[in-house]
PDB file of C-alpha atoms and ligand atoms in Angstrom:
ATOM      1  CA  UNK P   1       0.000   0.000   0.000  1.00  0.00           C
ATOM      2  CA  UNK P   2       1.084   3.144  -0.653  1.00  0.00           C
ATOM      3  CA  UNK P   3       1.801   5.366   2.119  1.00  0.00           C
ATOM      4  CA  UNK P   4       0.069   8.542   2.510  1.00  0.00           C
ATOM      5  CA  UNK P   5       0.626  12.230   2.265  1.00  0.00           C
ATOM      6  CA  UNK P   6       1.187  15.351   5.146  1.00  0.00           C
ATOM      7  CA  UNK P   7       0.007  18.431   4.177  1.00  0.00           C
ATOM      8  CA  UNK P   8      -0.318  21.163   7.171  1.00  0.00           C
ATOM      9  CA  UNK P   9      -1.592  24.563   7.358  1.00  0.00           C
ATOM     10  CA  UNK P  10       0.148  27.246   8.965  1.00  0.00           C
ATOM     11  CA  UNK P  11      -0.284  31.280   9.013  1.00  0.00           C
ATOM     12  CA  UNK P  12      -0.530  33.552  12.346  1.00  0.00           C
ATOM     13  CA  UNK P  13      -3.334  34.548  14.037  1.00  0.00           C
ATOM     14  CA  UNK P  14      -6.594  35.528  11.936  1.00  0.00           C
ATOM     15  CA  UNK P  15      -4.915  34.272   9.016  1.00  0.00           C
ATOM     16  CA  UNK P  16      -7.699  32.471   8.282  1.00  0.00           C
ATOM     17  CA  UNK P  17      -6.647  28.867   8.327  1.00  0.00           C
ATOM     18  CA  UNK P  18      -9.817  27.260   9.488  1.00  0.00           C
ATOM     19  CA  UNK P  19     -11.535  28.647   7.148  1.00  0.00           C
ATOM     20  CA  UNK P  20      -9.415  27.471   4.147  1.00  0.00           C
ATOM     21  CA  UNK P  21      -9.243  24.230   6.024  1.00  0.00           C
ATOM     22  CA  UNK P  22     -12.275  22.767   4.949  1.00  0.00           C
ATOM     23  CA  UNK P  23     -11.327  24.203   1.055  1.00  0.00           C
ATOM     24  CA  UNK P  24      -8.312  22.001   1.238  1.00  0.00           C
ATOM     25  CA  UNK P  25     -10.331  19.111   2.787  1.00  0.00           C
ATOM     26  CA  UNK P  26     -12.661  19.226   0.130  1.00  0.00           C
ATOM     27  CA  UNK P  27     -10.243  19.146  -2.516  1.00  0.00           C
ATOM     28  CA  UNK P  28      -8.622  16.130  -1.760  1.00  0.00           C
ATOM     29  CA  UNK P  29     -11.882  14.604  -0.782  1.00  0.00           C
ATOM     30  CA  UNK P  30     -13.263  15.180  -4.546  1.00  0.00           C
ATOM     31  CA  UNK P  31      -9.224  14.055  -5.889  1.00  0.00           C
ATOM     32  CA  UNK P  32     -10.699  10.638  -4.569  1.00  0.00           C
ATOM     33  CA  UNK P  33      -8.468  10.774  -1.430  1.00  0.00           C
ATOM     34  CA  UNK P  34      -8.926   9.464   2.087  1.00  0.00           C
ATOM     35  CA  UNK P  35      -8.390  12.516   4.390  1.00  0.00           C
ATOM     36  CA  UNK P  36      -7.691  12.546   8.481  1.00  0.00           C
ATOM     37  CA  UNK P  37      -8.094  16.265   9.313  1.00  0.00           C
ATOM     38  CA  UNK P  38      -6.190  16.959  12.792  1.00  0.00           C
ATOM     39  CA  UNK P  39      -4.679  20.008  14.465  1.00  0.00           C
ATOM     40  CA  UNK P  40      -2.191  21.052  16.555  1.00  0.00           C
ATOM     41  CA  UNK P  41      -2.207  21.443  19.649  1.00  0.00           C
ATOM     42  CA  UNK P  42      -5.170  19.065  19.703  1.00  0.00           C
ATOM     43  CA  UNK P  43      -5.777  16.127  18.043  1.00  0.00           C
ATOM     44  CA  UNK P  44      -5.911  13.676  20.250  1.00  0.00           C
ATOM     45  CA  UNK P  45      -7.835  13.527  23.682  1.00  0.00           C
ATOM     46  CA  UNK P  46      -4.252  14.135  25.667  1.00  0.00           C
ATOM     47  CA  UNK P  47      -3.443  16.986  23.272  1.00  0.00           C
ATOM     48  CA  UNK P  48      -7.129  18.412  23.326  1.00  0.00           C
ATOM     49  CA  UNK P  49      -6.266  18.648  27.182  1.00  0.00           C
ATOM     50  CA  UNK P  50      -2.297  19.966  26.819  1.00  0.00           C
ATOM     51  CA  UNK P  51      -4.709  23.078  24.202  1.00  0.00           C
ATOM     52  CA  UNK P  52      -7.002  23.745  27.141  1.00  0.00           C
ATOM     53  CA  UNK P  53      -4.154  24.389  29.523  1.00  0.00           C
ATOM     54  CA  UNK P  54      -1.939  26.085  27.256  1.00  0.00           C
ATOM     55  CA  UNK P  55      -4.370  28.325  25.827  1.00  0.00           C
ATOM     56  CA  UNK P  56      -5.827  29.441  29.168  1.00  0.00           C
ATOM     57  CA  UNK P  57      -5.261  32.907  30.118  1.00  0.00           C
ATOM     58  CA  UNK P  58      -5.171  31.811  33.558  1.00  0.00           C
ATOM     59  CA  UNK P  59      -1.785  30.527  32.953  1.00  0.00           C
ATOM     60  CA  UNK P  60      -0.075  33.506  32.454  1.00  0.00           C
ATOM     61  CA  UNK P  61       2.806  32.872  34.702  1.00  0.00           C
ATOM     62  CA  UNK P  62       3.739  29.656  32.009  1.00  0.00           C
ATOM     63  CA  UNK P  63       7.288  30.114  31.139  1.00  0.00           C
ATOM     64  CA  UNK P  64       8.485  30.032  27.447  1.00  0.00           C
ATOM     65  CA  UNK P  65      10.635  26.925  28.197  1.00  0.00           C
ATOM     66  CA  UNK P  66       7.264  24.873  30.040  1.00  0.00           C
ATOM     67  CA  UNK P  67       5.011  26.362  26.876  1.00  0.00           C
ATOM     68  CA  UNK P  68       7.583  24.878  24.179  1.00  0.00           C
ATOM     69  CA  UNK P  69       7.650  21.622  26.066  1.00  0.00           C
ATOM     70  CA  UNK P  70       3.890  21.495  26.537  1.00  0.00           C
ATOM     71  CA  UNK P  71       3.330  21.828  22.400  1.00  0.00           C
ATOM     72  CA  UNK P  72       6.215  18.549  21.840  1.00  0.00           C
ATOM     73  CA  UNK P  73       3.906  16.518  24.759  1.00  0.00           C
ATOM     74  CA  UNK P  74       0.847  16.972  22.474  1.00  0.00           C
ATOM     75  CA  UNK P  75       2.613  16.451  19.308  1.00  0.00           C
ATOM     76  CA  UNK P  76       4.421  13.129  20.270  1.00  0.00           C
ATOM     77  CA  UNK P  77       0.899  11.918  20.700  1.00  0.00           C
ATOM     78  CA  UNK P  78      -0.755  13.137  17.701  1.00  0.00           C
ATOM     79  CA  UNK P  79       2.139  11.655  15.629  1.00  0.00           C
ATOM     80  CA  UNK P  80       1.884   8.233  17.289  1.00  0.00           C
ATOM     81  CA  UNK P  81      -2.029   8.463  18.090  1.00  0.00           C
ATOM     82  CA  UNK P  82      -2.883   9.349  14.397  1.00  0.00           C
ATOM     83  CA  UNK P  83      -0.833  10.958  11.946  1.00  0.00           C
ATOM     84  CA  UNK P  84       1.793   7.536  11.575  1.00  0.00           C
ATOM     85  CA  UNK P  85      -0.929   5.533  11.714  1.00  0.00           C
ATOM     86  CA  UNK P  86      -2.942   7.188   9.059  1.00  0.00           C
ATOM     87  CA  UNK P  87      -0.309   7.596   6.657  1.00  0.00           C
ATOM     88  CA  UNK P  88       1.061   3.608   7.114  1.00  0.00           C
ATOM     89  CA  UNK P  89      -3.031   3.093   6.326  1.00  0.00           C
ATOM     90  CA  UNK P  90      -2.445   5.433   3.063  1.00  0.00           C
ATOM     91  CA  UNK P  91      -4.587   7.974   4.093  1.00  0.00           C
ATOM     92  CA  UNK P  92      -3.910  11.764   3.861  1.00  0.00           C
ATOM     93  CA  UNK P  93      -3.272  13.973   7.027  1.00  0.00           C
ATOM     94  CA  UNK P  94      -3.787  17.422   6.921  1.00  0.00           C
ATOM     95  CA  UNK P  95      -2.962  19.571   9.861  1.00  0.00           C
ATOM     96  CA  UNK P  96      -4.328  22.948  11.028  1.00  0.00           C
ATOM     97  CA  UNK P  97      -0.590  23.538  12.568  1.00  0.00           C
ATOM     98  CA  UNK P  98       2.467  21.414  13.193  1.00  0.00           C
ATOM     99  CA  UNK P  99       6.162  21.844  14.237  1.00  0.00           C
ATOM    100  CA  UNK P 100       6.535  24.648  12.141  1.00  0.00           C
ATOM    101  CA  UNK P 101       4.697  26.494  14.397  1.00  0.00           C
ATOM    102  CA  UNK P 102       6.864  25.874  17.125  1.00  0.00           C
ATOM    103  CA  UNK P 103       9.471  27.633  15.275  1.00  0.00           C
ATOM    104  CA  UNK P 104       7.202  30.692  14.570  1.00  0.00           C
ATOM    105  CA  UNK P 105       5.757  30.885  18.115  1.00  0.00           C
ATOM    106  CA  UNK P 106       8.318  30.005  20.774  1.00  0.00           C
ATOM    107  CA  UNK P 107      11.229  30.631  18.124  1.00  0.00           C
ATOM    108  CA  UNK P 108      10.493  33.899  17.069  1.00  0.00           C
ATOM    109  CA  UNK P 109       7.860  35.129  19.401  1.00  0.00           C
ATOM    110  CA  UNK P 110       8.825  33.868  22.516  1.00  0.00           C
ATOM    111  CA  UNK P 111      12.716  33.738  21.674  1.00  0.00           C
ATOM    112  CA  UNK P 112      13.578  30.038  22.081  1.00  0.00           C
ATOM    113  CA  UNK P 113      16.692  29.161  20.683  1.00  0.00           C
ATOM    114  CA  UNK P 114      16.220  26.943  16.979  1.00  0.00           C
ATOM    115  CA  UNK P 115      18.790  24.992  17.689  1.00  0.00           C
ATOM    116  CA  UNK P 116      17.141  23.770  21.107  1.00  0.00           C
ATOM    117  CA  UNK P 117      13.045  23.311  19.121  1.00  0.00           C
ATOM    118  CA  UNK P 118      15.332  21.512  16.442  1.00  0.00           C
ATOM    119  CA  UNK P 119      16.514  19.323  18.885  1.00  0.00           C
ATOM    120  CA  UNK P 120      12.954  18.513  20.401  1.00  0.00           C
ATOM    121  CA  UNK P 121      11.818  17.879  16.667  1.00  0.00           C
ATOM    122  CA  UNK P 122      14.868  15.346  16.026  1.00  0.00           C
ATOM    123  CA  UNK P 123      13.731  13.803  19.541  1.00  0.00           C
ATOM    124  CA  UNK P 124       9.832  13.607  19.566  1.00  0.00           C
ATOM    125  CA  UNK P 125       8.780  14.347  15.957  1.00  0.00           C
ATOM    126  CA  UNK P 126      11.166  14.012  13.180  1.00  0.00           C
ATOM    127  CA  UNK P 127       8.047  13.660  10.514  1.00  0.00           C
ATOM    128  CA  UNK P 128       7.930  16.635   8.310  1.00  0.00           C
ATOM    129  CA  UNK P 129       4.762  17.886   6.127  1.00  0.00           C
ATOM    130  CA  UNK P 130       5.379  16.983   2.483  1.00  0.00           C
ATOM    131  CA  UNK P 131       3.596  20.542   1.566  1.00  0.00           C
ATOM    132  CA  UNK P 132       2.628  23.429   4.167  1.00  0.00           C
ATOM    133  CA  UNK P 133       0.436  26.148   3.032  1.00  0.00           C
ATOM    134  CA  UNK P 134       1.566  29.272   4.592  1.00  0.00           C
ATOM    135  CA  UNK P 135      -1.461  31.325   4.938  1.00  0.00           C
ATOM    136  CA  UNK P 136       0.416  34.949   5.312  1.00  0.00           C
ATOM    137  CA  UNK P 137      -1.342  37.977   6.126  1.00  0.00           C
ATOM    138  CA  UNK P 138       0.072  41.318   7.850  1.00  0.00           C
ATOM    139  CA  UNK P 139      -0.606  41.515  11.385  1.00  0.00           C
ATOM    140  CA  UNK P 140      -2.960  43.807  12.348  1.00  0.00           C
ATOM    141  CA  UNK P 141      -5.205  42.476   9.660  1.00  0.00           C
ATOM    142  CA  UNK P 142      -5.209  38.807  10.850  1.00  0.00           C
ATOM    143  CA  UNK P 143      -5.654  40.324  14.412  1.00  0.00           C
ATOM    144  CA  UNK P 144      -8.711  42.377  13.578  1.00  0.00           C
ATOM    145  CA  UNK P 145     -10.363  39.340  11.738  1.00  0.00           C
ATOM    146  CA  UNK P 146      -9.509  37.265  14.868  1.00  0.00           C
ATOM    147  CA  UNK P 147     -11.352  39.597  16.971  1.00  0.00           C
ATOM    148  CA  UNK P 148     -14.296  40.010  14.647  1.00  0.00           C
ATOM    149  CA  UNK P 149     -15.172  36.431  15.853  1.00  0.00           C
ATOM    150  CA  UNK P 150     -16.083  37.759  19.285  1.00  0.00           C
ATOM    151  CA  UNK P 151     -15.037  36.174  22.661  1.00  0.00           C
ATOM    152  CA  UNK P 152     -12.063  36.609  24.849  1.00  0.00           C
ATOM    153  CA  UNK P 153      -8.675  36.027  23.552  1.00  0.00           C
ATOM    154  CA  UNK P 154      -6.813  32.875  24.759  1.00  0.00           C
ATOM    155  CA  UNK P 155      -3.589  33.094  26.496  1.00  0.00           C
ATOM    156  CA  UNK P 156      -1.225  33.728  23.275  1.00  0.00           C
ATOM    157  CA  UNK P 157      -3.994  35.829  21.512  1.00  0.00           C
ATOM    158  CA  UNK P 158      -3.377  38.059  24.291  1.00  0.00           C
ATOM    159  CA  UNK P 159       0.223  38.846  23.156  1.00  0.00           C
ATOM    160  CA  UNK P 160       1.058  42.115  21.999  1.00  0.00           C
ATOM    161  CA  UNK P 161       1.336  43.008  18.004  1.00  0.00           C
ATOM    162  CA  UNK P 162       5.441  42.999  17.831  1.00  0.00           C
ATOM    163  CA  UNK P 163       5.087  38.955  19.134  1.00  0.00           C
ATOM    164  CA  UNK P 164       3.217  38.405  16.177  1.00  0.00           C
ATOM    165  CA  UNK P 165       5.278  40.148  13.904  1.00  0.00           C
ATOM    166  CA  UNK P 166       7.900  38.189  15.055  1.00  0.00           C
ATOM    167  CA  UNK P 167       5.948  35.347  14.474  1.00  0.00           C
ATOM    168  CA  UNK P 168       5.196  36.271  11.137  1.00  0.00           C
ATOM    169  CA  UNK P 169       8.691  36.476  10.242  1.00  0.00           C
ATOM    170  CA  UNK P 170      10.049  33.578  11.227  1.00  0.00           C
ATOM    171  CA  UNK P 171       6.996  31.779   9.494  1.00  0.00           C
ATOM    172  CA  UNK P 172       8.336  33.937   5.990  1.00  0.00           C
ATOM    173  CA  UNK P 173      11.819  32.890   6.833  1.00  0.00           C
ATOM    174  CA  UNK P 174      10.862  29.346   6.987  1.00  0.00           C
ATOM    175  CA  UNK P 175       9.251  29.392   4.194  1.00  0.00           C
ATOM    176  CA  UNK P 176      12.096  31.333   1.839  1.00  0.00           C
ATOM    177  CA  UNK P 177      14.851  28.585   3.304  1.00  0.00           C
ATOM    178  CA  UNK P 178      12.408  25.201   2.008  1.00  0.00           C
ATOM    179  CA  UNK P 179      10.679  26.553  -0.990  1.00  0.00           C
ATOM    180  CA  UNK P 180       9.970  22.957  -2.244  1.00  0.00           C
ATOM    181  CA  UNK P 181       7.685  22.236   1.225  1.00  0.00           C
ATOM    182  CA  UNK P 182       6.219  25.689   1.348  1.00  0.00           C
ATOM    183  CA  UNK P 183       3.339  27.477  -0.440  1.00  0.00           C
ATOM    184  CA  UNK P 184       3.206  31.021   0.470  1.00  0.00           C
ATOM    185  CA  UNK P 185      -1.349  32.087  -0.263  1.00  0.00           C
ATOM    186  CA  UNK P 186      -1.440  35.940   0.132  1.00  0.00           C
ATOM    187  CA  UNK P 187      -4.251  35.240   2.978  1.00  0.00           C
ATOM    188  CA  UNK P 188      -4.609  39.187   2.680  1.00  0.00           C
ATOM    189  CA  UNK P 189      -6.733  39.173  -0.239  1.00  0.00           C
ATOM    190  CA  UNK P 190     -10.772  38.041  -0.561  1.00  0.00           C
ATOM    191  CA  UNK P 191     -11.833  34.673   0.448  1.00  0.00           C
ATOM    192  CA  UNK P 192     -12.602  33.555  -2.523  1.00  0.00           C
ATOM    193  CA  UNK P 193      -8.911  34.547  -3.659  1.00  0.00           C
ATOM    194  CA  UNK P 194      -7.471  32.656  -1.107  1.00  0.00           C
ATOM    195  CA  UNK P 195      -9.632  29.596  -1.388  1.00  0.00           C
ATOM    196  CA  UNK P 196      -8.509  29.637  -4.954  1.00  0.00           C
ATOM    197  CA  UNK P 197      -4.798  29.579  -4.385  1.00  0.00           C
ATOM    198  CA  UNK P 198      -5.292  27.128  -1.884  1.00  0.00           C
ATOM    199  CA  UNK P 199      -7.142  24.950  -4.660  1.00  0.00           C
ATOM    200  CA  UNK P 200      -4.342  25.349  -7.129  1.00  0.00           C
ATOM    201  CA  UNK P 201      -1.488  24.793  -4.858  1.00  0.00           C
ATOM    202  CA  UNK P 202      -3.424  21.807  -3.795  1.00  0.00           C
ATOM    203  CA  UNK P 203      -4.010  20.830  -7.156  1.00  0.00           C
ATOM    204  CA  UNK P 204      -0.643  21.130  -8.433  1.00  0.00           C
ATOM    205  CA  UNK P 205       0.670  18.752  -5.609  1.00  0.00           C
ATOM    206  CA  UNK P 206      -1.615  16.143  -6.088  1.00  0.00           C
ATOM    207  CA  UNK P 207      -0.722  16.053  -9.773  1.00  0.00           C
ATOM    208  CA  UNK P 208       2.939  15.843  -8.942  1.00  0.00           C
ATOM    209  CA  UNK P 209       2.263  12.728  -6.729  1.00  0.00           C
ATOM    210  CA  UNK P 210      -0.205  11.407  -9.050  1.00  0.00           C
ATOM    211  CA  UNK P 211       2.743  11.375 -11.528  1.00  0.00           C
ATOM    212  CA  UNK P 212       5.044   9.887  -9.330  1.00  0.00           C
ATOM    213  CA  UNK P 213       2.923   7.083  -8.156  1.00  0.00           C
TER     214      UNK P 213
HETATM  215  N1  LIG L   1       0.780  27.408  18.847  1.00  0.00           N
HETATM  216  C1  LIG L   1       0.436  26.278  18.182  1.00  0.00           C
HETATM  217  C2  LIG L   1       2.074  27.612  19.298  1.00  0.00           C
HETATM  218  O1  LIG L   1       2.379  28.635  19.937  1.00  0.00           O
HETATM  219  N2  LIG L   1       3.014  26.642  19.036  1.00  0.00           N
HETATM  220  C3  LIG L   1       2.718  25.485  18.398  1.00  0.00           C
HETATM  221  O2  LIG L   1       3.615  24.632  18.197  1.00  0.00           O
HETATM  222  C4  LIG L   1       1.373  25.291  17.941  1.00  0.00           C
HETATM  223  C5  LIG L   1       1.016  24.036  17.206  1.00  0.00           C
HETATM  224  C6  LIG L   1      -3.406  27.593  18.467  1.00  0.00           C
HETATM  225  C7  LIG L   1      -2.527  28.579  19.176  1.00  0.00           C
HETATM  226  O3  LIG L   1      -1.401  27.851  19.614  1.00  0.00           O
HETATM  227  C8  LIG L   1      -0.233  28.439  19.125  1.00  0.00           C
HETATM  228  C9  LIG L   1      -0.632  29.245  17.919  1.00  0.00           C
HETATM  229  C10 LIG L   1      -2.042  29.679  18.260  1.00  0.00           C
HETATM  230  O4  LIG L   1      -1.947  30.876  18.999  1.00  0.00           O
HETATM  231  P1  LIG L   1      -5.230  27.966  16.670  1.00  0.00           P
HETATM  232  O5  LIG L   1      -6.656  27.856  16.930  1.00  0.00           O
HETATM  233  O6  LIG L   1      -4.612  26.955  15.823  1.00  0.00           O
HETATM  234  O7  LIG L   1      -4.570  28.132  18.115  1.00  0.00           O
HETATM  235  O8  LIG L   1      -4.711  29.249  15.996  1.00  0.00           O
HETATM  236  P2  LIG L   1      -5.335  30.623  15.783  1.00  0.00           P
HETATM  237  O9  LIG L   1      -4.371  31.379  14.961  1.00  0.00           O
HETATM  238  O10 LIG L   1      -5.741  31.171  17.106  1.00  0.00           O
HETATM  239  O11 LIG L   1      -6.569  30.296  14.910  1.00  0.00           O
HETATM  240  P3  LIG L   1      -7.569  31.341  14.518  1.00  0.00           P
HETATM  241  O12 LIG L   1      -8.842  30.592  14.592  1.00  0.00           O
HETATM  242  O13 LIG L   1      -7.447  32.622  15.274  1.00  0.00           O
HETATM  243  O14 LIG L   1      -7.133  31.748  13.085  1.00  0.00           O
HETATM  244  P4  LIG L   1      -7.449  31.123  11.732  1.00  0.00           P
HETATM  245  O15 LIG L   1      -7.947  29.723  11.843  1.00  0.00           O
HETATM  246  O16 LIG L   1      -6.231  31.332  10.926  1.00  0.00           O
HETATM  247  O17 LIG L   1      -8.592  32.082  11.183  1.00  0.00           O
HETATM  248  P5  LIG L   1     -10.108  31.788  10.837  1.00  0.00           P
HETATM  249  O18 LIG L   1     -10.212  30.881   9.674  1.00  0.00           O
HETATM  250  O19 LIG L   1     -10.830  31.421  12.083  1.00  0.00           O
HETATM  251  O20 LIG L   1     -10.518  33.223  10.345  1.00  0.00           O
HETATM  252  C11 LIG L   1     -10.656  34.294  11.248  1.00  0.00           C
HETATM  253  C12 LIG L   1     -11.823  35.206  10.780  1.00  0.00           C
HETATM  254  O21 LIG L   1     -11.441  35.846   9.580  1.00  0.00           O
HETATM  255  C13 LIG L   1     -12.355  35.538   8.528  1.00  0.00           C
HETATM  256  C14 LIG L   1     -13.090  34.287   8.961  1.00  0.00           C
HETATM  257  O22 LIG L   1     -14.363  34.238   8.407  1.00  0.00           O
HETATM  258  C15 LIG L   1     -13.118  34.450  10.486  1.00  0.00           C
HETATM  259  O23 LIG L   1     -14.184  35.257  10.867  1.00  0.00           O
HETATM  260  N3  LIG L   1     -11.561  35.366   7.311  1.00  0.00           N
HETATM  261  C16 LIG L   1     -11.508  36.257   6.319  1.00  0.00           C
HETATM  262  N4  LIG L   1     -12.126  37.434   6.142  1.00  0.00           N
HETATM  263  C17 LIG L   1     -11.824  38.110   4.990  1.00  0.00           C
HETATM  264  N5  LIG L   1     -10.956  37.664   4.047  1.00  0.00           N
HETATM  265  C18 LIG L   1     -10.329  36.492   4.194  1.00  0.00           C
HETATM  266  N6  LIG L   1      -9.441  36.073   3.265  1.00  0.00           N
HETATM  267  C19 LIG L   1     -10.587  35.736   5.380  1.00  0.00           C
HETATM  268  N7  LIG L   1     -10.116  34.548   5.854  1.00  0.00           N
HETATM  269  C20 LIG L   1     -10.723  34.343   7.034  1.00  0.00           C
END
């Protein structure tokens, strides 16, 4: 059997990901794929638990060392809970978020050295996406979208706009030094723009495995 494909979404806050999530979903549904549609953290009931306490504002004294560790304890689950499994079964994973967040978040927003998430990665998740859509949009836009939805911000939400710049960067940075993984959408422009770059770019990897098959 053939094994499966990762695909993962990534893009800061308000970017929109969710959104396109179900686009992408539906693609590869109608390309006649089996799809397991996970994110991160999440995913599985132990990293659904790890979300609630990382994301809780009440845990505002969590230190940038505890919050990097806390993401790797919910992603060494997912990756043995479901994403290995489902791509040994031949089915397609796609992600709302995986290590390449890490980077972004506690790399360049909370200042974590690389060298130390890299390490973590090599340890706990060496599995990297075969394509990551990077849904990019400039800061302040993604954050007013974000808080169009209503409700309070969660713990990181609550981070001021030069964390998410920072964020944002590293994200672009990432995706200029593996252009081959990446897929940068401008996540700026209308929905229905986005949702259509997101088709192609899905599109145009499916017929480059299709041909490889
Ligand atoms: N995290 C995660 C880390 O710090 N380290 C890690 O290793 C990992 C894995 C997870 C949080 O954890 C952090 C990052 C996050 O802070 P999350 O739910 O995955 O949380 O991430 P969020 O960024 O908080 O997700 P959001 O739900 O805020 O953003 P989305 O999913 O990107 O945005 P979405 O789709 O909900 O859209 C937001 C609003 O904008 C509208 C939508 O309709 C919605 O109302 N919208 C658009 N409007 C106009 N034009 C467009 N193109 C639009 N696209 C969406």
């Amino acid at each position: 059997m053939t094994r499966g494909r990762f695909l993962t979404l990534e893009g800061g806050e308000g970017a929109g990901k969710s959104t396109v999530l179900e686009t992408v979903r539906a693609r590869l549904a109608e390309c006649g794929l089996d799809v397991v549609v996970t994110r991160e953290p999440g995913g599985t009931a132990f990293g659904e638990a790890v979300r609630a306490i990382v994301l809780d504002p009440a845990h505002r004294a969590m230190c940038a060392e505890s919050e990097l560790l806390l993401m790797f304890a919910a992603r060494a689950q997912l990756v043995r809970e479901v994403i290995e499994p489902a791509l040994a079964r031949g089915h397609w994973v796609l992600s709302d978020r995986f290590t390449d967040a890490s980077y972004a978040y506690q790399g360049g927003g909370r200042g974590q050295p690389q060298e130390r998430i890299a390490d973590l990665e090599r340890w706990v998740a060496t599995l990297r996406p075969d394509l990551t859509l990077l849904l990019d949009v400039p800061v302040t836009q993604g954050l007013a979208r974000a808080g169009s939805r209503g409700g309070a911000a969660d713990r990181i939400e609550g981070e001021k706009e030069d964390f998410f710049e920072r964020v944002r960067a590293a994200y672009r940075q990432r995706a200029a030094a593996e252009p081959a993984r990446f897929r940068v959408i401008d996540a700026a422009a209308p929905l229905d723009a986005v949702q259509a770059a997101t088709r192609a770019a899905v599109d145009a990897y499916v017929d480059t495995v299709e041909k490889h098959v």
